[in-house]
């Protein structure tokens, strides 16, 4: 197995250990892993899951591997230049399946007594599903106020559900305490870098479907930044191997109500000084007051020529209704990127954004009127 390395203090640990964070600075791990170049012509005959990009993935050296056929989601146009990748068409109806399959495969090899996860809903659902597929016991910690439909889905996969009083940070602290028990594996989509190597397949698929090219701009929602950091990994790998000749801009979208990264970016800061206030927002999936990988997220956006955009709940509500009228029923968080580009169109060129969670997870946002729901064909 590859090794964990701390991006802050450079301490290391074996990735077959149950150490979920750097023991010195308590920060999240990176993975000391070098992806090999993927052969585009060879992909046509490969397995129809994210494991098709085996050269670029850790844990891809043995079979069988945990899978539910995740990935390979379609891209559909929204306007002449803006398209959406339908990542809600995955086994648990969110892009978190891309990272969860990696954590479940790692857990399968480690054989822990218990897999522990925390989530605002989608990551917990994905971990519950993939650990069930791997035959492993799982406990998922969620904050109070998590969508009832997401709670139902987690329970359906057989995981033990623990609802924690307070917000997203409280759920993370409770899960981390449980992960400190002997034999527990913390399947953290934030702290464990295997998750990011799963989400990077989002960009590998765009590259494959584009015949070896990428869009000019990638717009992604950002809370803990797992999709954006995965995208940055993939862009770096593809560019480093000479498989693309330019890097697309990475544009990060946050909810205006909870937007610590956007504020730090606009202030020219390299990290967060303090946690943001945890205010209510329709975009519950990205309402993260203090993302542990904040410095990495800010650097990735700057290094890839991007920026931060913020959206209000009214804009999210309108965007969700507009997407539904186009035949795309997504959850409120998933509508944030469409809300952002409607309000502030991206630079000239092609743009792709993810629709990363199904509408059945949260339902249609309240107070959407028939006038708001009329499709905007701009």
Tab-separated table of C-alpha atoms in Angstrom:
chain	number	residue	atom	x	y	z
A	1	UNK	CA	0.000	0.000	0.000
A	2	UNK	CA	1.009	3.627	-0.450
A	3	UNK	CA	1.749	5.876	2.508
A	4	UNK	CA	-0.108	8.765	4.082
A	5	UNK	CA	1.779	12.058	4.240
A	6	UNK	CA	0.731	15.224	6.052
A	7	UNK	CA	0.732	18.261	3.734
A	8	UNK	CA	1.390	20.568	6.697
A	9	UNK	CA	4.211	18.970	8.684
A	10	UNK	CA	5.283	16.160	6.298
A	11	UNK	CA	4.878	13.392	8.885
A	12	UNK	CA	4.023	9.979	7.456
A	13	UNK	CA	2.072	6.829	8.290
A	14	UNK	CA	1.323	3.572	6.557
A	15	UNK	CA	-2.020	3.626	4.791
A	16	UNK	CA	-2.861	0.188	6.151
A	17	UNK	CA	-2.991	1.702	9.642
A	18	UNK	CA	-6.178	2.997	11.236
A	19	UNK	CA	-4.603	6.405	11.928
A	20	UNK	CA	-7.158	8.783	10.439
A	21	UNK	CA	-5.263	12.075	10.801
A	22	UNK	CA	-1.746	13.388	11.292
A	23	UNK	CA	-0.789	12.614	14.910
A	24	UNK	CA	1.302	15.793	15.146
A	25	UNK	CA	-0.906	18.550	13.715
A	26	UNK	CA	-4.250	16.674	13.580
A	27	UNK	CA	-4.710	17.683	9.964
A	28	UNK	CA	-5.995	15.533	7.068
A	29	UNK	CA	-3.697	13.204	5.177
A	30	UNK	CA	-2.562	13.331	1.578
A	31	UNK	CA	-1.505	10.176	-0.233
A	32	UNK	CA	2.038	9.496	-1.420
A	33	UNK	CA	0.835	8.074	-4.712
A	34	UNK	CA	1.921	8.701	-8.285
A	35	UNK	CA	-0.694	8.054	-10.944
A	36	UNK	CA	0.444	6.467	-14.184
A	37	UNK	CA	-0.894	7.826	-17.485
A	38	UNK	CA	-4.167	6.367	-18.701
A	39	UNK	CA	-4.283	5.150	-22.294
A	40	UNK	CA	-7.310	6.762	-23.943
A	41	UNK	CA	-7.603	4.166	-26.771
A	42	UNK	CA	-7.666	1.295	-24.263
A	43	UNK	CA	-10.678	2.585	-22.354
A	44	UNK	CA	-13.304	1.383	-24.818
A	45	UNK	CA	-12.858	-2.243	-23.725
A	46	UNK	CA	-12.620	-1.648	-19.978
A	47	UNK	CA	-14.940	-2.283	-17.031
A	48	UNK	CA	-17.850	0.148	-16.829
A	49	UNK	CA	-17.048	1.662	-13.432
A	50	UNK	CA	-14.500	4.088	-12.046
A	51	UNK	CA	-12.015	1.196	-11.826
A	52	UNK	CA	-11.566	1.589	-15.593
A	53	UNK	CA	-8.942	4.230	-14.716
A	54	UNK	CA	-6.854	1.690	-12.794
A	55	UNK	CA	-3.482	3.248	-13.657
A	56	UNK	CA	-4.528	6.462	-11.958
A	57	UNK	CA	-6.058	4.906	-8.837
A	58	UNK	CA	-4.607	3.608	-5.583
A	59	UNK	CA	-5.958	0.221	-4.454
A	60	UNK	CA	-6.422	-0.879	-8.074
A	61	UNK	CA	-3.789	-3.611	-7.997
A	62	UNK	CA	-5.961	-6.558	-6.961
A	63	UNK	CA	-9.325	-8.119	-7.788
A	64	UNK	CA	-12.115	-8.418	-6.894
A	65	UNK	CA	-12.733	-4.825	-5.943
A	66	UNK	CA	-15.789	-3.260	-4.306
A	67	UNK	CA	-18.078	-1.704	-6.907
A	68	UNK	CA	-21.704	-0.889	-7.639
A	69	UNK	CA	-21.021	0.221	-11.210
A	70	UNK	CA	-20.413	3.838	-10.146
A	71	UNK	CA	-19.341	6.576	-12.550
A	72	UNK	CA	-19.722	6.924	-16.328
A	73	UNK	CA	-22.441	9.537	-15.876
A	74	UNK	CA	-23.729	11.444	-18.930
A	75	UNK	CA	-23.182	15.081	-19.868
A	76	UNK	CA	-26.134	17.059	-21.240
A	77	UNK	CA	-26.275	20.649	-22.539
A	78	UNK	CA	-28.018	23.408	-20.597
A	79	UNK	CA	-27.080	26.206	-22.999
A	80	UNK	CA	-24.911	26.384	-26.094
A	81	UNK	CA	-21.718	26.559	-24.007
A	82	UNK	CA	-22.728	25.213	-20.577
A	83	UNK	CA	-23.325	21.534	-19.885
A	84	UNK	CA	-24.190	19.507	-16.799
A	85	UNK	CA	-22.666	16.181	-15.801
A	86	UNK	CA	-25.436	14.128	-14.231
A	87	UNK	CA	-23.645	12.719	-11.217
A	88	UNK	CA	-26.946	12.106	-9.457
A	89	UNK	CA	-27.281	9.084	-11.770
A	90	UNK	CA	-25.091	6.949	-9.518
A	91	UNK	CA	-25.994	4.018	-7.231
A	92	UNK	CA	-26.870	6.183	-4.198
A	93	UNK	CA	-27.834	9.244	-6.271
A	94	UNK	CA	-24.865	11.502	-5.484
A	95	UNK	CA	-21.289	12.054	-6.619
A	96	UNK	CA	-20.080	10.857	-3.199
A	97	UNK	CA	-20.216	7.298	-4.565
A	98	UNK	CA	-16.973	8.060	-6.401
A	99	UNK	CA	-15.064	8.461	-3.142
A	100	UNK	CA	-17.066	6.003	-1.065
A	101	UNK	CA	-16.105	3.074	-3.267
A	102	UNK	CA	-12.425	3.821	-2.583
A	103	UNK	CA	-12.944	3.979	1.189
A	104	UNK	CA	-14.986	0.782	1.161
A	105	UNK	CA	-12.286	-1.014	-0.813
A	106	UNK	CA	-9.662	0.192	1.653
A	107	UNK	CA	-11.833	-0.920	4.581
A	108	UNK	CA	-12.391	-4.316	2.957
A	109	UNK	CA	-8.637	-4.870	2.988
A	110	UNK	CA	-8.164	-3.577	6.542
A	111	UNK	CA	-11.058	-5.652	7.973
A	112	UNK	CA	-11.948	-3.261	10.838
A	113	UNK	CA	-14.353	-4.069	13.626
A	114	UNK	CA	-16.478	-1.076	12.583
A	115	UNK	CA	-16.509	1.541	9.829
A	116	UNK	CA	-17.376	5.029	11.111
A	117	UNK	CA	-18.450	7.989	8.976
A	118	UNK	CA	-19.914	11.447	9.462
A	119	UNK	CA	-21.937	13.370	6.946
A	120	UNK	CA	-24.658	15.880	6.242
A	121	UNK	CA	-26.334	13.051	4.331
A	122	UNK	CA	-24.928	12.110	0.929
A	123	UNK	CA	-21.476	10.922	1.995
A	124	UNK	CA	-23.019	8.925	4.827
A	125	UNK	CA	-25.468	7.315	2.438
A	126	UNK	CA	-22.669	6.401	0.045
A	127	UNK	CA	-20.449	4.970	2.793
A	128	UNK	CA	-23.403	2.987	4.169
A	129	UNK	CA	-24.154	1.525	0.732
A	130	UNK	CA	-20.600	0.598	-0.169
A	131	UNK	CA	-19.738	-0.885	3.218
A	132	UNK	CA	-22.902	-2.955	2.898
A	133	UNK	CA	-21.622	-4.108	-0.481
A	134	UNK	CA	-18.292	-4.987	1.149
A	135	UNK	CA	-20.012	-6.828	4.017
A	136	UNK	CA	-18.729	-4.477	6.727
A	137	UNK	CA	-20.572	-3.025	9.766
A	138	UNK	CA	-20.999	0.743	9.637
A	139	UNK	CA	-22.122	3.627	11.857
A	140	UNK	CA	-22.965	7.014	10.340
A	141	UNK	CA	-23.079	10.232	12.410
A	142	UNK	CA	-25.233	13.059	11.039
A	143	UNK	CA	-26.221	16.470	12.407
A	144	UNK	CA	-29.771	17.145	13.532
A	145	UNK	CA	-31.798	18.674	10.737
A	146	UNK	CA	-30.411	16.321	8.088
A	147	UNK	CA	-32.975	15.566	5.389
A	148	UNK	CA	-35.354	12.814	6.480
A	149	UNK	CA	-35.048	11.204	3.064
A	150	UNK	CA	-31.273	10.912	3.466
A	151	UNK	CA	-31.711	9.401	6.928
A	152	UNK	CA	-34.100	6.839	5.501
A	153	UNK	CA	-31.598	5.899	2.827
A	154	UNK	CA	-28.760	5.443	5.338
A	155	UNK	CA	-30.940	3.177	7.498
A	156	UNK	CA	-32.045	1.185	4.461
A	157	UNK	CA	-28.448	0.173	3.773
A	158	UNK	CA	-28.202	-1.309	7.263
A	159	UNK	CA	-25.922	1.246	8.867
A	160	UNK	CA	-26.397	2.317	12.473
A	161	UNK	CA	-27.553	5.938	12.312
A	162	UNK	CA	-26.496	8.383	15.044
A	163	UNK	CA	-28.163	11.808	14.950
A	164	UNK	CA	-25.968	14.329	16.770
A	165	UNK	CA	-27.376	17.517	18.356
A	166	UNK	CA	-25.869	20.581	16.712
A	167	UNK	CA	-24.385	21.225	13.301
A	168	UNK	CA	-22.041	19.572	10.861
A	169	UNK	CA	-18.945	20.119	13.023
A	170	UNK	CA	-20.631	18.440	16.006
A	171	UNK	CA	-21.334	15.340	13.918
A	172	UNK	CA	-17.692	15.219	12.822
A	173	UNK	CA	-16.433	15.464	16.405
A	174	UNK	CA	-18.736	12.656	17.528
A	175	UNK	CA	-17.591	10.418	14.670
A	176	UNK	CA	-13.939	11.144	15.384
A	177	UNK	CA	-14.431	10.184	19.020
A	178	UNK	CA	-16.008	6.894	17.928
A	179	UNK	CA	-13.183	6.359	15.436
A	180	UNK	CA	-10.721	6.445	18.315
A	181	UNK	CA	-12.081	3.155	19.653
A	182	UNK	CA	-9.950	0.023	18.992
A	183	UNK	CA	-10.581	-1.590	15.632
A	184	UNK	CA	-12.595	1.314	14.191
A	185	UNK	CA	-11.862	2.684	10.712
A	186	UNK	CA	-12.808	6.317	10.103
A	187	UNK	CA	-14.127	6.405	6.538
A	188	UNK	CA	-13.849	10.170	6.389
A	189	UNK	CA	-14.529	11.776	3.037
A	190	UNK	CA	-12.622	14.807	4.347
A	191	UNK	CA	-9.589	13.375	6.154
A	192	UNK	CA	-8.889	10.257	4.097
A	193	UNK	CA	-7.258	11.096	0.736
A	194	UNK	CA	-8.446	7.893	-0.942
A	195	UNK	CA	-11.801	9.638	-1.247
A	196	UNK	CA	-10.247	12.414	-3.364
A	197	UNK	CA	-8.679	9.865	-5.678
A	198	UNK	CA	-12.188	8.557	-6.229
A	199	UNK	CA	-13.755	11.934	-6.944
A	200	UNK	CA	-11.025	12.766	-9.445
A	201	UNK	CA	-12.613	10.230	-11.816
A	202	UNK	CA	-15.267	12.900	-12.474
A	203	UNK	CA	-12.630	14.737	-14.518
A	204	UNK	CA	-11.161	11.587	-16.049
A	205	UNK	CA	-14.627	10.840	-17.430
A	206	UNK	CA	-14.927	14.335	-18.898
A	207	UNK	CA	-11.508	13.849	-20.471
A	208	UNK	CA	-12.474	10.471	-21.896
A	209	UNK	CA	-15.837	11.670	-23.210
A	210	UNK	CA	-14.136	14.733	-24.691
A	211	UNK	CA	-11.782	12.548	-26.702
A	212	UNK	CA	-8.764	13.633	-24.684
A	213	UNK	CA	-9.808	17.229	-24.018
A	214	UNK	CA	-11.418	19.071	-21.101
A	215	UNK	CA	-13.851	22.008	-20.973
A	216	UNK	CA	-12.458	25.523	-20.560
A	217	UNK	CA	-14.102	25.920	-17.139
A	218	UNK	CA	-15.164	23.466	-14.451
A	219	UNK	CA	-17.669	24.854	-11.935
A	220	UNK	CA	-18.045	22.820	-8.727
A	221	UNK	CA	-19.881	23.245	-5.401
A	222	UNK	CA	-17.546	23.518	-2.423
A	223	UNK	CA	-18.130	22.763	1.237
A	224	UNK	CA	-15.360	20.420	2.318
A	225	UNK	CA	-14.013	20.608	-1.217
A	226	UNK	CA	-13.843	16.892	-1.994
A	227	UNK	CA	-14.991	17.243	-5.608
A	228	UNK	CA	-12.872	20.325	-6.292
A	229	UNK	CA	-9.730	18.769	-4.816
A	230	UNK	CA	-10.352	15.575	-6.747
A	231	UNK	CA	-10.778	17.642	-9.910
A	232	UNK	CA	-7.516	19.457	-9.194
A	233	UNK	CA	-5.753	16.106	-8.729
A	234	UNK	CA	-7.016	14.838	-12.077
A	235	UNK	CA	-6.190	18.046	-13.937
A	236	UNK	CA	-2.673	17.979	-12.498
A	237	UNK	CA	-2.176	14.335	-13.453
A	238	UNK	CA	-3.532	14.694	-16.977
A	239	UNK	CA	-1.502	17.840	-17.605
A	240	UNK	CA	1.621	16.352	-16.040
A	241	UNK	CA	1.402	13.327	-18.324
A	242	UNK	CA	0.917	15.525	-21.385
A	243	UNK	CA	-2.607	14.200	-21.920
A	244	UNK	CA	-4.068	17.732	-21.955
A	245	UNK	CA	-2.281	20.868	-23.137
A	246	UNK	CA	-4.038	23.337	-20.845
A	247	UNK	CA	-5.679	23.390	-17.436
A	248	UNK	CA	-9.348	24.361	-17.188
A	249	UNK	CA	-10.271	27.070	-14.710
A	250	UNK	CA	-11.694	25.688	-11.449
A	251	UNK	CA	-14.576	27.855	-10.218
A	252	UNK	CA	-15.822	27.117	-6.701
A	253	UNK	CA	-19.402	27.837	-5.598
A	254	UNK	CA	-20.494	28.346	-1.992
A	255	UNK	CA	-23.783	29.214	-0.346
A	256	UNK	CA	-23.767	32.876	0.630
A	257	UNK	CA	-25.039	31.941	4.107
A	258	UNK	CA	-21.952	29.797	4.849
A	259	UNK	CA	-19.062	30.888	2.637
A	260	UNK	CA	-15.803	31.001	4.635
A	261	UNK	CA	-13.660	29.987	1.667
A	262	UNK	CA	-15.094	32.629	-0.615
A	263	UNK	CA	-14.455	35.260	2.053
A	264	UNK	CA	-10.873	34.083	2.525
A	265	UNK	CA	-10.275	34.065	-1.222
A	266	UNK	CA	-11.569	37.616	-1.621
A	267	UNK	CA	-9.396	38.744	1.295
A	268	UNK	CA	-6.321	37.221	-0.348
A	269	UNK	CA	-5.839	34.799	2.528
A	270	UNK	CA	-4.135	31.420	2.195
A	271	UNK	CA	-6.127	29.796	5.011
A	272	UNK	CA	-9.080	30.405	7.329
A	273	UNK	CA	-8.538	32.412	10.489
A	274	UNK	CA	-11.718	31.169	12.153
A	275	UNK	CA	-14.814	29.139	11.476
A	276	UNK	CA	-17.742	30.850	9.805
A	277	UNK	CA	-21.110	31.138	11.497
A	278	UNK	CA	-23.204	28.041	10.801
A	279	UNK	CA	-26.315	29.687	9.388
A	280	UNK	CA	-29.247	27.836	7.806
A	281	UNK	CA	-29.192	27.412	4.028
A	282	UNK	CA	-30.936	25.296	1.419
A	283	UNK	CA	-27.491	24.097	0.335
A	284	UNK	CA	-26.974	21.896	3.401
A	285	UNK	CA	-24.422	19.733	1.627
A	286	UNK	CA	-21.916	22.600	1.336
A	287	UNK	CA	-22.705	24.440	4.588
A	288	UNK	CA	-19.294	23.742	6.145
A	289	UNK	CA	-18.141	26.467	8.577
A	290	UNK	CA	-14.505	25.323	8.851
A	291	UNK	CA	-13.347	22.880	6.148
A	292	UNK	CA	-10.183	21.042	7.280
A	293	UNK	CA	-8.651	21.256	3.796
A	294	UNK	CA	-9.287	25.002	3.436
A	295	UNK	CA	-5.696	25.904	2.524
A	296	UNK	CA	-5.575	23.197	-0.146
A	297	UNK	CA	-8.892	24.341	-1.629
A	298	UNK	CA	-7.812	27.974	-1.845
A	299	UNK	CA	-4.520	26.988	-3.453
A	300	UNK	CA	-6.213	24.696	-5.970
A	301	UNK	CA	-8.571	27.434	-7.126
A	302	UNK	CA	-5.745	29.955	-7.503
A	303	UNK	CA	-3.354	27.504	-9.164
A	304	UNK	CA	-5.998	26.629	-11.743
A	305	UNK	CA	-7.007	30.173	-12.638
A	306	UNK	CA	-10.372	30.026	-10.932
A	307	UNK	CA	-12.433	32.075	-8.535
A	308	UNK	CA	-15.186	31.751	-5.914
A	309	UNK	CA	-18.858	32.549	-6.465
A	310	UNK	CA	-21.616	32.661	-3.853
A	311	UNK	CA	-25.359	32.172	-4.241
A	312	UNK	CA	-28.368	33.029	-2.103
A	313	UNK	CA	-31.124	30.638	-1.132
A	314	UNK	CA	-33.499	32.496	-3.468
A	315	UNK	CA	-31.107	31.905	-6.349
A	316	UNK	CA	-30.773	28.223	-5.416
A	317	UNK	CA	-34.536	27.824	-5.194
A	318	UNK	CA	-35.038	29.414	-8.607
A	319	UNK	CA	-32.246	27.364	-10.189
A	320	UNK	CA	-33.603	24.110	-8.781
A	321	UNK	CA	-37.047	24.846	-10.170
A	322	UNK	CA	-35.586	25.803	-13.548
A	323	UNK	CA	-33.593	22.568	-13.763
A	324	UNK	CA	-36.687	20.557	-12.860
A	325	UNK	CA	-38.564	22.191	-15.744
A	326	UNK	CA	-35.728	21.062	-18.009
A	327	UNK	CA	-36.242	17.466	-16.855
A	328	UNK	CA	-33.451	17.476	-14.256
A	329	UNK	CA	-34.785	16.987	-10.718
A	330	UNK	CA	-31.875	17.619	-8.344
A	331	UNK	CA	-31.500	18.413	-4.677
A	332	UNK	CA	-31.033	21.985	-3.518
A	333	UNK	CA	-27.266	21.769	-3.012
A	334	UNK	CA	-26.891	20.364	-6.526
A	335	UNK	CA	-28.605	23.446	-7.964
A	336	UNK	CA	-26.017	25.832	-6.512
A	337	UNK	CA	-23.658	25.756	-9.505
A	338	UNK	CA	-26.453	26.394	-11.993
A	339	UNK	CA	-27.604	29.259	-9.779
A	340	UNK	CA	-24.088	30.686	-9.858
A	341	UNK	CA	-23.577	30.589	-13.617
A	342	UNK	CA	-27.052	32.007	-14.237
A	343	UNK	CA	-26.146	34.973	-12.049
A	344	UNK	CA	-22.563	35.351	-13.266
A	345	UNK	CA	-21.867	33.686	-16.622
A	346	UNK	CA	-18.422	32.074	-16.884
A	347	UNK	CA	-15.672	33.262	-19.181
A	348	UNK	CA	-16.083	32.518	-22.910
A	349	UNK	CA	-15.629	28.887	-23.853
A	350	UNK	CA	-17.116	25.597	-22.744
A	351	UNK	CA	-18.215	25.033	-19.144
A	352	UNK	CA	-19.307	21.913	-17.278
A	353	UNK	CA	-20.972	21.828	-13.871
A	354	UNK	CA	-22.087	18.819	-11.830
A	355	UNK	CA	-25.631	18.006	-10.834
A	356	UNK	CA	-24.405	15.967	-7.919
A	357	UNK	CA	-27.456	14.868	-5.924
A	358	UNK	CA	-30.966	13.719	-6.852
A	359	UNK	CA	-34.032	15.774	-5.971
A	360	UNK	CA	-35.574	12.832	-4.161
A	361	UNK	CA	-33.032	13.445	-1.389
A	362	UNK	CA	-34.482	16.815	-0.348
A	363	UNK	CA	-37.549	17.537	-2.457
A	364	UNK	CA	-38.279	20.824	-4.199
A	365	UNK	CA	-37.296	23.888	-2.212
A	366	UNK	CA	-40.294	25.576	-0.569
A	367	UNK	CA	-41.912	28.705	-1.962
A	368	UNK	CA	-41.000	28.011	-5.580
A	369	UNK	CA	-43.835	29.619	-7.532
A	370	UNK	CA	-44.987	28.612	-11.028
A	371	UNK	CA	-43.329	31.776	-12.345
A	372	UNK	CA	-39.989	30.766	-10.770
A	373	UNK	CA	-40.367	27.291	-12.186
A	374	UNK	CA	-40.665	28.473	-15.807
A	375	UNK	CA	-37.506	27.396	-17.651
A	376	UNK	CA	-34.894	30.018	-18.435
A	377	UNK	CA	-33.700	29.227	-21.959
A	378	UNK	CA	-30.831	31.701	-21.953
